[in-house]
CSV table of C-alpha atoms in Angstrom, one decimal:
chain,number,residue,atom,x,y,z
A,1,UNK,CA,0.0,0.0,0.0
A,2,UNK,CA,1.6,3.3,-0.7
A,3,UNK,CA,2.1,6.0,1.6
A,4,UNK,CA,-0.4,8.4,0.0
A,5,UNK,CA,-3.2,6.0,0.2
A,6,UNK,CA,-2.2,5.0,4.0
A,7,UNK,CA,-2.3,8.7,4.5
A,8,UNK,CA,-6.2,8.7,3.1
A,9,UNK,CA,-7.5,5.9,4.8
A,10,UNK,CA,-9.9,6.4,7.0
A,11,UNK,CA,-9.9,4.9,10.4
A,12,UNK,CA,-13.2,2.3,10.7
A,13,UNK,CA,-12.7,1.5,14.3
A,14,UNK,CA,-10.9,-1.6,16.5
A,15,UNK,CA,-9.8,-4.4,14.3
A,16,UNK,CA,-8.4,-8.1,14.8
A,17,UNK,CA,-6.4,-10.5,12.5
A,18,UNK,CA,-7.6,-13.8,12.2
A,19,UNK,CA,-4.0,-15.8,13.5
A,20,UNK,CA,-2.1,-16.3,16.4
A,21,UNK,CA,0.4,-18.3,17.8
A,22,UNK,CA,-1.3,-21.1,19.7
A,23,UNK,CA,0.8,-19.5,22.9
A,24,UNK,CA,-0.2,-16.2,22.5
A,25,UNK,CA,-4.2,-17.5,23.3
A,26,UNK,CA,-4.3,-15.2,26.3
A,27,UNK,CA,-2.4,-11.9,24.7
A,28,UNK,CA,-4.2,-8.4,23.8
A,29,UNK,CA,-3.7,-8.9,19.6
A,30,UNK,CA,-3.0,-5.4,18.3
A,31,UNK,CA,-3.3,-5.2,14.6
A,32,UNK,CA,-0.4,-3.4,13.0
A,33,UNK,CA,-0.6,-4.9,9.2
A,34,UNK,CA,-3.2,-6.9,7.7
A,35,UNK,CA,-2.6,-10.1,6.0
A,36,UNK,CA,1.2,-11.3,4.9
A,37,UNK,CA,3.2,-9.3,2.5
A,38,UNK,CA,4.9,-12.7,1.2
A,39,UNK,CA,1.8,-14.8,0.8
A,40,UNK,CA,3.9,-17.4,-1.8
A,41,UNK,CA,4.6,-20.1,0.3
A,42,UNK,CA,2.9,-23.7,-1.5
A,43,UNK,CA,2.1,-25.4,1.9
A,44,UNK,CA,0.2,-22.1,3.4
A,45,UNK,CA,-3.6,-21.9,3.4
A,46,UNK,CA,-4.2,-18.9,5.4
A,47,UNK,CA,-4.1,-15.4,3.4
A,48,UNK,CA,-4.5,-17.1,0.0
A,49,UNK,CA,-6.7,-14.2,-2.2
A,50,UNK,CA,-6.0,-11.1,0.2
A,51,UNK,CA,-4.2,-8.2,-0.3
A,52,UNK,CA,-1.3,-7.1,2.4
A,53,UNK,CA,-1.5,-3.8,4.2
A,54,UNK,CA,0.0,-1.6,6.2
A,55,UNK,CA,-2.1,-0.1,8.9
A,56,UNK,CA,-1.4,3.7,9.5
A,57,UNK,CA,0.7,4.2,12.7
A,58,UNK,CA,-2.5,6.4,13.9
A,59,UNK,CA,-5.1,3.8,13.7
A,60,UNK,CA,-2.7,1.2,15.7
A,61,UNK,CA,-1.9,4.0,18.4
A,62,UNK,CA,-6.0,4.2,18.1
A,63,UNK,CA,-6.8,1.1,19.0
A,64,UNK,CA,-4.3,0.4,21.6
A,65,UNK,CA,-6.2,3.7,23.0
A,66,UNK,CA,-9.6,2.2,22.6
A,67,UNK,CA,-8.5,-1.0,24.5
A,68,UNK,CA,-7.0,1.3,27.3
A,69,UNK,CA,-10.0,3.8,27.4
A,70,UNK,CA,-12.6,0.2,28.0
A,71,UNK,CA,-9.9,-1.2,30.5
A,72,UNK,CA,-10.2,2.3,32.6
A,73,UNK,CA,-13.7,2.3,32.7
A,74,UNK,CA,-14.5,-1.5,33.8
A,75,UNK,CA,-11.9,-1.2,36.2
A,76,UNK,CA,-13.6,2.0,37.7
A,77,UNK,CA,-16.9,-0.1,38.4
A,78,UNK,CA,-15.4,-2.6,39.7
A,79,UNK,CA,-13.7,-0.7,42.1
A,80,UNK,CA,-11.2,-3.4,42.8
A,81,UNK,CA,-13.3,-6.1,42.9
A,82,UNK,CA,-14.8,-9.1,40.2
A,83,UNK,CA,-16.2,-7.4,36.8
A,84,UNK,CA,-19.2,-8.5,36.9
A,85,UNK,CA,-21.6,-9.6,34.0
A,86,UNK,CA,-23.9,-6.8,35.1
A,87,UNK,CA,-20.7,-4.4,34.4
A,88,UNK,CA,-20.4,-5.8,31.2
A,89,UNK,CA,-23.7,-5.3,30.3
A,90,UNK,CA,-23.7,-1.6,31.1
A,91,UNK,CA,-20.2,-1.4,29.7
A,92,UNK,CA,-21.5,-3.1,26.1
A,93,UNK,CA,-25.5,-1.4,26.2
A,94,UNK,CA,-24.4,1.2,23.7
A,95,UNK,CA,-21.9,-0.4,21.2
A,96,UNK,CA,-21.5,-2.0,18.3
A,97,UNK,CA,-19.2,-3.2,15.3
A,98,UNK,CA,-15.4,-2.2,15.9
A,99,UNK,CA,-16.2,-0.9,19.7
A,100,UNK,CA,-18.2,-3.8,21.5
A,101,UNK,CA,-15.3,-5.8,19.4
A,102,UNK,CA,-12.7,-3.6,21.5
A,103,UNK,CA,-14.6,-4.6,24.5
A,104,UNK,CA,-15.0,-7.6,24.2
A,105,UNK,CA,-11.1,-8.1,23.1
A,106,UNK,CA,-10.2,-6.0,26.7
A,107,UNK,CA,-12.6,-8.7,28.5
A,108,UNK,CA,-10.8,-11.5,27.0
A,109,UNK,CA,-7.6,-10.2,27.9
A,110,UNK,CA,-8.2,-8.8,31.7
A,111,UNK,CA,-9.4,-12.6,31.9
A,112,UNK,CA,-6.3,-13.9,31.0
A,113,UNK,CA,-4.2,-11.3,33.8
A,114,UNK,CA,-3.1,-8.6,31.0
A,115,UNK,CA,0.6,-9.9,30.6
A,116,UNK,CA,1.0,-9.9,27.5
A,117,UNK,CA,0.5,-7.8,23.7
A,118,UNK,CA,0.6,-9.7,20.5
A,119,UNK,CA,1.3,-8.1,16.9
A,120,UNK,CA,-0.5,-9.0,14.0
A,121,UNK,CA,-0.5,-10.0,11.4
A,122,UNK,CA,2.1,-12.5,9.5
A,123,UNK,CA,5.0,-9.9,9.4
A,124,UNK,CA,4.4,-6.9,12.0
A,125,UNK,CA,8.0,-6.5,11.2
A,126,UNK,CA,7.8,-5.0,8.0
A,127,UNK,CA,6.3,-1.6,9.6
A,128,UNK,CA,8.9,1.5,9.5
A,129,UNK,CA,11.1,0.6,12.5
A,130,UNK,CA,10.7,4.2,13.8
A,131,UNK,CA,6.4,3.8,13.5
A,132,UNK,CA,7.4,0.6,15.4
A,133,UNK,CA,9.3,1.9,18.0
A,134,UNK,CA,6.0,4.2,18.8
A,135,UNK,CA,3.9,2.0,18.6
A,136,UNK,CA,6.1,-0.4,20.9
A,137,UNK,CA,6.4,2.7,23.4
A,138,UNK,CA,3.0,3.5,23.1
A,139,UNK,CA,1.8,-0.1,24.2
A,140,UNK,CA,4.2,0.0,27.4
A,141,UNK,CA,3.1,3.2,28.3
A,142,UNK,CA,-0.8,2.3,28.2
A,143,UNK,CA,-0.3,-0.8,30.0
A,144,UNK,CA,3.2,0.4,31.4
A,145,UNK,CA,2.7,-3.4,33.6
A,146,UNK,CA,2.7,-6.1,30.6
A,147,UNK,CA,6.1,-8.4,30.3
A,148,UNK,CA,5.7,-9.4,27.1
A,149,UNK,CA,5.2,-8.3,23.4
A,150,UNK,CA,5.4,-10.5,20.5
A,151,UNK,CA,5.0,-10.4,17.0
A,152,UNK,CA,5.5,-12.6,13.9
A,153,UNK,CA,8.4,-11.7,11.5
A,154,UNK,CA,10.2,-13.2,8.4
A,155,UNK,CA,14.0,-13.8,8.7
A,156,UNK,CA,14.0,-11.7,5.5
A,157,UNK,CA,12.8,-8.9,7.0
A,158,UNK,CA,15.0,-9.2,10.0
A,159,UNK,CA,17.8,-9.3,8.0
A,160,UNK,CA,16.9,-6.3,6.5
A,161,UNK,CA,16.4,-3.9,9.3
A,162,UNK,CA,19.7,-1.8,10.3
A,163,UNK,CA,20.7,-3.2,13.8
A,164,UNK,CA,20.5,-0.1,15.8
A,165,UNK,CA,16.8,0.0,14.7
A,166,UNK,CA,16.5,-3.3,15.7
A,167,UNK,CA,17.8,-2.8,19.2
A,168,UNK,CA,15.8,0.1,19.7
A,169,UNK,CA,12.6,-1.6,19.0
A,170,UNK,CA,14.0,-4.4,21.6
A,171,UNK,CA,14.9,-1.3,24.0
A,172,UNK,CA,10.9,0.0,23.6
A,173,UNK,CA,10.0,-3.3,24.3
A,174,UNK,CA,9.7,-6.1,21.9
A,175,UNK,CA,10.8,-9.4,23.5
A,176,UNK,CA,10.0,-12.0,21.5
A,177,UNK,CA,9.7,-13.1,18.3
A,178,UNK,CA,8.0,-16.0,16.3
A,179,UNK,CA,10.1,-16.9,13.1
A,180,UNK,CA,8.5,-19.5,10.8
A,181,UNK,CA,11.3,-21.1,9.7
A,182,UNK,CA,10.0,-24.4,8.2
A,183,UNK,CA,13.5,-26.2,7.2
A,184,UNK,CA,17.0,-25.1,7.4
A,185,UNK,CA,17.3,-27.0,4.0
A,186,UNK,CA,18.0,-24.8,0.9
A,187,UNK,CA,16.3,-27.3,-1.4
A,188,UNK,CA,13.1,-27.6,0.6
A,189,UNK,CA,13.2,-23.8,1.0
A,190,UNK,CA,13.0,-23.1,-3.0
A,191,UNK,CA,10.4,-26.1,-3.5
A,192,UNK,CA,8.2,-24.2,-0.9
A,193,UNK,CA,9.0,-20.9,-2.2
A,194,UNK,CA,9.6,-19.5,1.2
A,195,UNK,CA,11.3,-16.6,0.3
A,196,UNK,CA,14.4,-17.0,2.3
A,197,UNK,CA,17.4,-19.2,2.0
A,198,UNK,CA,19.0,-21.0,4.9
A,199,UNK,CA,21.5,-18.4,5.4
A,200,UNK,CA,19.3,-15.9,5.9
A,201,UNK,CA,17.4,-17.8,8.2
A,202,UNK,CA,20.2,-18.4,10.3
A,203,UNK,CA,21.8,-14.6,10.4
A,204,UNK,CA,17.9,-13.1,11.2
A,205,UNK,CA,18.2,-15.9,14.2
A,206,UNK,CA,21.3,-15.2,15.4
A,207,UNK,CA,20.7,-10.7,15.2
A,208,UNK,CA,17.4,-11.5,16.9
A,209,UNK,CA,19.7,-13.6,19.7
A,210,UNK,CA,22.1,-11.1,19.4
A,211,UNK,CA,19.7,-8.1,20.3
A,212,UNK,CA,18.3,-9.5,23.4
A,213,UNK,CA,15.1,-10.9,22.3
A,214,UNK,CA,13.6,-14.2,22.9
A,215,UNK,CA,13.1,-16.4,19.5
A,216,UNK,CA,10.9,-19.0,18.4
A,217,UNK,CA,11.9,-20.4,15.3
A,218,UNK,CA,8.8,-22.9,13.9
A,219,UNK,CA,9.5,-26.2,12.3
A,220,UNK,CA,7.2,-28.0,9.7
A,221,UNK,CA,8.3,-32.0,10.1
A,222,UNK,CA,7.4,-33.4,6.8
A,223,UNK,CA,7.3,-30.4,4.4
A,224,UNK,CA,10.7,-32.2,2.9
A,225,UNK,CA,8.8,-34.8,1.7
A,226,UNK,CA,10.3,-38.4,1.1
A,227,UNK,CA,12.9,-37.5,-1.2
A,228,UNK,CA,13.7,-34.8,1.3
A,229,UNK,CA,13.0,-35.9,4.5
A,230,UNK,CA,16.8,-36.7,5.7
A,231,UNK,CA,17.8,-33.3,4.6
A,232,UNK,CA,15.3,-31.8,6.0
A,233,UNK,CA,15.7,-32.8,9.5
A,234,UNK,CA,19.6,-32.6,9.8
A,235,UNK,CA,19.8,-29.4,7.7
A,236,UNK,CA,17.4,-28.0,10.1
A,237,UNK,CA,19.1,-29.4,13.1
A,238,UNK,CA,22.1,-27.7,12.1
A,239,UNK,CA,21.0,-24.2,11.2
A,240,UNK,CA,19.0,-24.7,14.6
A,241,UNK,CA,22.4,-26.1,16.4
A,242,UNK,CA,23.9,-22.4,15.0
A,243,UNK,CA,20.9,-20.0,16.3
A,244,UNK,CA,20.6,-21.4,19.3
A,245,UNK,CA,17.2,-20.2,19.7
A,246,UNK,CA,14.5,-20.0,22.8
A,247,UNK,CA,12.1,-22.1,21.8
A,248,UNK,CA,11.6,-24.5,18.8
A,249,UNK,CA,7.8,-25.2,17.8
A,250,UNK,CA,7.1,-28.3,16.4
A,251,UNK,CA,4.0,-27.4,13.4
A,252,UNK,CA,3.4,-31.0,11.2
A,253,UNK,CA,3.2,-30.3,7.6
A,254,UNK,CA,-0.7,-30.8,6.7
A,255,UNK,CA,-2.0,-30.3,3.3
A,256,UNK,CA,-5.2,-27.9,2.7
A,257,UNK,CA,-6.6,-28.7,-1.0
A,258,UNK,CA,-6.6,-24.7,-1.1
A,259,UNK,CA,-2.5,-24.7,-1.3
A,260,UNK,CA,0.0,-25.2,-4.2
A,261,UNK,CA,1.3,-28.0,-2.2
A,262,UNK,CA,-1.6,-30.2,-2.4
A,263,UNK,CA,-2.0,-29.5,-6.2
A,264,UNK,CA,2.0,-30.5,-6.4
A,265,UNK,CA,1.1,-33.8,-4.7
A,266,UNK,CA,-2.5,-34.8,-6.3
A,267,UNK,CA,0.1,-34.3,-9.4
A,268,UNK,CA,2.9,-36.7,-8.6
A,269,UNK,CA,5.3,-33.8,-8.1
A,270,UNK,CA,5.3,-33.9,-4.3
A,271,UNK,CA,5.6,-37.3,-2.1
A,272,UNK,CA,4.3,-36.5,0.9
A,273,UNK,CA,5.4,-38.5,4.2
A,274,UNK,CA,3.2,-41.6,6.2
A,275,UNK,CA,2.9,-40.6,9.8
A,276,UNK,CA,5.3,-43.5,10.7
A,277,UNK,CA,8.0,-41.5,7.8
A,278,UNK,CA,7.5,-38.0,9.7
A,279,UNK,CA,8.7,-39.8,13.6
A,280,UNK,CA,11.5,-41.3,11.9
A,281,UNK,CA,12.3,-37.9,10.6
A,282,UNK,CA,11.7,-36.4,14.1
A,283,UNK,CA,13.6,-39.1,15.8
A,284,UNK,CA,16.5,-38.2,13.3
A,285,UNK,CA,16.4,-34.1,13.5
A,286,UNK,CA,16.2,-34.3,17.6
A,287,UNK,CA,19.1,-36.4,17.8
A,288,UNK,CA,21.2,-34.1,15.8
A,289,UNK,CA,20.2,-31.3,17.9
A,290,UNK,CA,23.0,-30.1,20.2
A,291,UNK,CA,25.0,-27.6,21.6
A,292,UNK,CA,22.2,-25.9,22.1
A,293,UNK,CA,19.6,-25.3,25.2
A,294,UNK,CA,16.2,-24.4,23.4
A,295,UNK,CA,13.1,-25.6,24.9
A,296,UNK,CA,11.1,-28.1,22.5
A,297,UNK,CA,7.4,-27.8,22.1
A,298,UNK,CA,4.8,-29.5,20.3
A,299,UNK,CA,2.1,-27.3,21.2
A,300,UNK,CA,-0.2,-28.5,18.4
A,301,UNK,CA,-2.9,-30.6,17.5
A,302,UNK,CA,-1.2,-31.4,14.2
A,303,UNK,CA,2.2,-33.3,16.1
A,304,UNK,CA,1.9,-37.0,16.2
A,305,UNK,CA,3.4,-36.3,19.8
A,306,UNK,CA,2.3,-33.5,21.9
A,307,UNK,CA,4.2,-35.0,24.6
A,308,UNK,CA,7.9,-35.0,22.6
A,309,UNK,CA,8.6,-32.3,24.3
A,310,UNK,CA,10.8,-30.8,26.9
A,311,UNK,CA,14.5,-28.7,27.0
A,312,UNK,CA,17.3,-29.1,25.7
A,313,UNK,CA,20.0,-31.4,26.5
A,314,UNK,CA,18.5,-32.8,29.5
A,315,UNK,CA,15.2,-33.8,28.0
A,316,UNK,CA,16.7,-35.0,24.8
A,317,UNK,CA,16.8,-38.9,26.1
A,318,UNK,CA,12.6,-38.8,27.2
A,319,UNK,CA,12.0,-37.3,23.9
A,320,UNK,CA,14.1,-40.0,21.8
A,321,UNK,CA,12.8,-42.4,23.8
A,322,UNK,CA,9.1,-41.4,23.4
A,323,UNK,CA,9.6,-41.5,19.2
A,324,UNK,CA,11.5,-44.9,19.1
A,325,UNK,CA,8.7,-46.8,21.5
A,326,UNK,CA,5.8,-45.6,18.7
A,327,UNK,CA,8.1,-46.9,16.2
A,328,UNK,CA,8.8,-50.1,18.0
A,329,UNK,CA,5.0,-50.9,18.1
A,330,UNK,CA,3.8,-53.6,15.6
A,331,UNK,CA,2.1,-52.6,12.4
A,332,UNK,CA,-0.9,-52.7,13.6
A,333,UNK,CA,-0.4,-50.8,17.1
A,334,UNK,CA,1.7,-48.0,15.4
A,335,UNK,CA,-1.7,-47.7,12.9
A,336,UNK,CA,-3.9,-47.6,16.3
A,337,UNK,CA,-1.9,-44.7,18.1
A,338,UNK,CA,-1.9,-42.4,14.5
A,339,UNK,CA,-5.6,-43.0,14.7
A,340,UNK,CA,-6.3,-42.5,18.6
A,341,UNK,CA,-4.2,-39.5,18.4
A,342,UNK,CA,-6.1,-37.7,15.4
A,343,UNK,CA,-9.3,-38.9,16.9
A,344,UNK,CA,-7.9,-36.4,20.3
A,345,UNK,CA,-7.4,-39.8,22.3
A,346,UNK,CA,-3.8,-39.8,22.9
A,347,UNK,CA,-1.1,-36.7,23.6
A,348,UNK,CA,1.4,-39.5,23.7
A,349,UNK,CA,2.8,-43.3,24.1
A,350,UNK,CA,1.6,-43.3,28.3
A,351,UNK,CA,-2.1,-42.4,26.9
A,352,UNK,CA,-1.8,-45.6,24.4
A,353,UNK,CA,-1.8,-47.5,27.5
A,354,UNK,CA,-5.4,-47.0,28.7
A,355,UNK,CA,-7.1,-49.6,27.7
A,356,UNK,CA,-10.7,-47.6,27.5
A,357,UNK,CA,-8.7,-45.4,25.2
A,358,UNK,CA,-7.9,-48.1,22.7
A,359,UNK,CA,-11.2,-50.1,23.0
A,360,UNK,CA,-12.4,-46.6,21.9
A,361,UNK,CA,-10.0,-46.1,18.9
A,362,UNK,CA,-10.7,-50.2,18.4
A,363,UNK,CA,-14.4,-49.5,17.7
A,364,UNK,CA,-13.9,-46.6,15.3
A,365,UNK,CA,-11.5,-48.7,13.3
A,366,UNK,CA,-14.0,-51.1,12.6
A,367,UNK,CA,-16.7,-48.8,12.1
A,368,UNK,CA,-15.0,-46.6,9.8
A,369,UNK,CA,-13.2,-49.6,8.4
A,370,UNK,CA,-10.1,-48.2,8.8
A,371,UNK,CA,-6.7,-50.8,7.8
A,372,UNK,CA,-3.3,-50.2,7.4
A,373,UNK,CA,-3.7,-49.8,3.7
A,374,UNK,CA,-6.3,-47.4,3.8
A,375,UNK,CA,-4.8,-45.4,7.0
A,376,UNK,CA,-3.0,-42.3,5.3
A,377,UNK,CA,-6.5,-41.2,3.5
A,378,UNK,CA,-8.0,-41.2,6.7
A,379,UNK,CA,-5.4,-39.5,8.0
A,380,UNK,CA,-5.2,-36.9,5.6
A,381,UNK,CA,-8.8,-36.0,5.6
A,382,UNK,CA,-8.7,-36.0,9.9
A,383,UNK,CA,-5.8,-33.8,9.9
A,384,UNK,CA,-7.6,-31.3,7.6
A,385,UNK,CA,-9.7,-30.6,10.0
A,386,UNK,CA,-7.6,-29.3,12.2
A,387,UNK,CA,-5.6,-26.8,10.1
């Protein structure tokens, strides 16, 4: 959008993205640019047909006022104690559209104790550092308490913003940032069209380390596919192994039909990994992490383990040891976890013990006639769900 036209715009009240990461459920999401300004990568469903945006600096500094201006006034009736539904009542009688959804975005938040501020959308990044920086400021000294603000960036933009800029939006407050790395493999990279190469990803990890800021760096197990897949988990490893980063987020590749991805499979150009291919991959790319003291997470409903993970070194063993006993199972007990765990049975191997549990998944296998043969369709079309 060009500066002219941002200059024109006309402010139509509070507004929300539609994404966030899973850990940010609880944070205040302040919308600074709308959709992603990259929007090529094959395996992504989410902006696919919208336009990306920057939001004038005024409207964000607006909203973040709007938020504030609702907080005051609950908090005033209240008077210390327990908003009440009554309160909310009197506090939402004579709003709509953009303003009940600012209320009703400072409700959610004082609900979840007001700790933290999320950026939207896909690349909050790509703002002008110094409309950053104010709007950073501006956010600390509204809610002056918060210990956290967070946005999503691309190592490509990172990469491109001059480092004192960079520290001075960590100085006004940013302190952690969500990098969707994907693989650490060039040749994945370009089949994806991500945008970046695995240089780049690794110097935008190792300036956001550098500058004091916490990093997750997201991981899509699978997205090498079979010809891939060994490349894909020790070329991550290793441009993990030189970042060093805070967290690493697990996300399984899943294919949409809406993504290039899926067409490149449906045509033959893309082998896409079983479930029992993507452990051994994961089995393989955490035991050539190391050096390194990241915190592993698997925070999502897509993982074939939500309980792989843990930190770094000392958890490494449990999580090693959690992979290899799905992969020791017989055919037939490796096809009953896959199923148990899409079905929102199982977080992990202990759960595959419960013998309710598996009579359960037992039950739906021969309902649904579901065989080893015919368990990747199934699969497919469960996981879909979920994305």
């Amino acid at each position: 959008m060009s500066e002219k036209k941002k200059e024109t715009e006309v402010y139509a009240g509070f507004e929300q993205g539609p994404i966030r990461p899973p850990s940010e459920a609880g944070s205040l999401l302040i919308r600074v640019t709308r959709n992603c300004p990259w929007n090529r990568c094959r395996f992504c469903p989410v902006y696919k047909g919208t336009r990306f945006s920057l939001r004038p600096m005024e409207h964000v500094l607006a909203d973040i006022d709007t938020v504030h201006s609702h907080l005051l006034k609950l908090q005033a009736h209240a008077s210390g104690g327990p908003i009440t539904r009554d309160m909310v009542m009197h506090a939402g009688k004579d709003l709509a559209g953009p303003d009940l959804d600012a209320l009703h975005a400072t409700l959610h938040w004082m609900s979840h104790g007001m700790d933290s501020v999320f950026l939207q959308d896909a690349n909050s990044l790509i703002m002008k550092p110094d409309n950053l920086i104010t709007v950073l400021r501006h956010i600390k000294e509204r809610f002056p308490w918060i210990s956290r603000i967070t946005s999503y960036a691309r190592s490509h933009t990172i990469k491109g913003i001059p480092d004192d800029k960079f520290q001075a939006m960590a100085d006004a407050g940013l302190n952690r940032i969500h990098v969707g790395m994907e693989s650490g493999c060039d040749a994945v990279l370009e089949r994806i069209q991500k945008g970046v190469t695995r240089d780049v990803h690794i110097l935008a990890g190792q300036k956001v380390k550098a500058a004091g800021i916490s990093l997750s760096e997201y991981v899509m197990p699978g997205l090498g596919g079979r010809d891939l897949s060994e490349a894909h988990a020790m070329d991550t490893a290793d441009a993990l192994n030189r970042i060093n980063p805070d967290f690493i987020r697990l996300r399984t590749l899943a294919l949409p039909q809406n993504t290039e991805l899926y067409g490149d499979w449906q045509a033959g150009h893309f082998d896409k990994c079983s479930g029992e291919e993507v452990a051994r991959e994961l089995l393989g790319f955490i035991m050539a992490l190391e050096g390194i003291q990241s915190t592993l997470t698997s925070d999502h409903v897509l993982n074939l383990f939500e309980t792989v993970a843990g930190k770094l070194p000392e958890d490494k063993p449990q999580m090693i040891a959690e992979i290899q006993s799905f992969l020791d199972l017989p055919e037939h007990g490796r096809m009953m976890y896959q199923v148990g765990r899409r079905m929102g049975l199982y977080r992990g191997m202990n759960d595959f013990k419960d013998e309710g549990r598996r009579q359960r998944v037992a039950e739906a296998c021969q309902r649904y006639n579901i065989r080893p043969d015919n368990l990747e369709e199934v699969l497919d079309d469960l996981m879909r769900r979920f994305i």
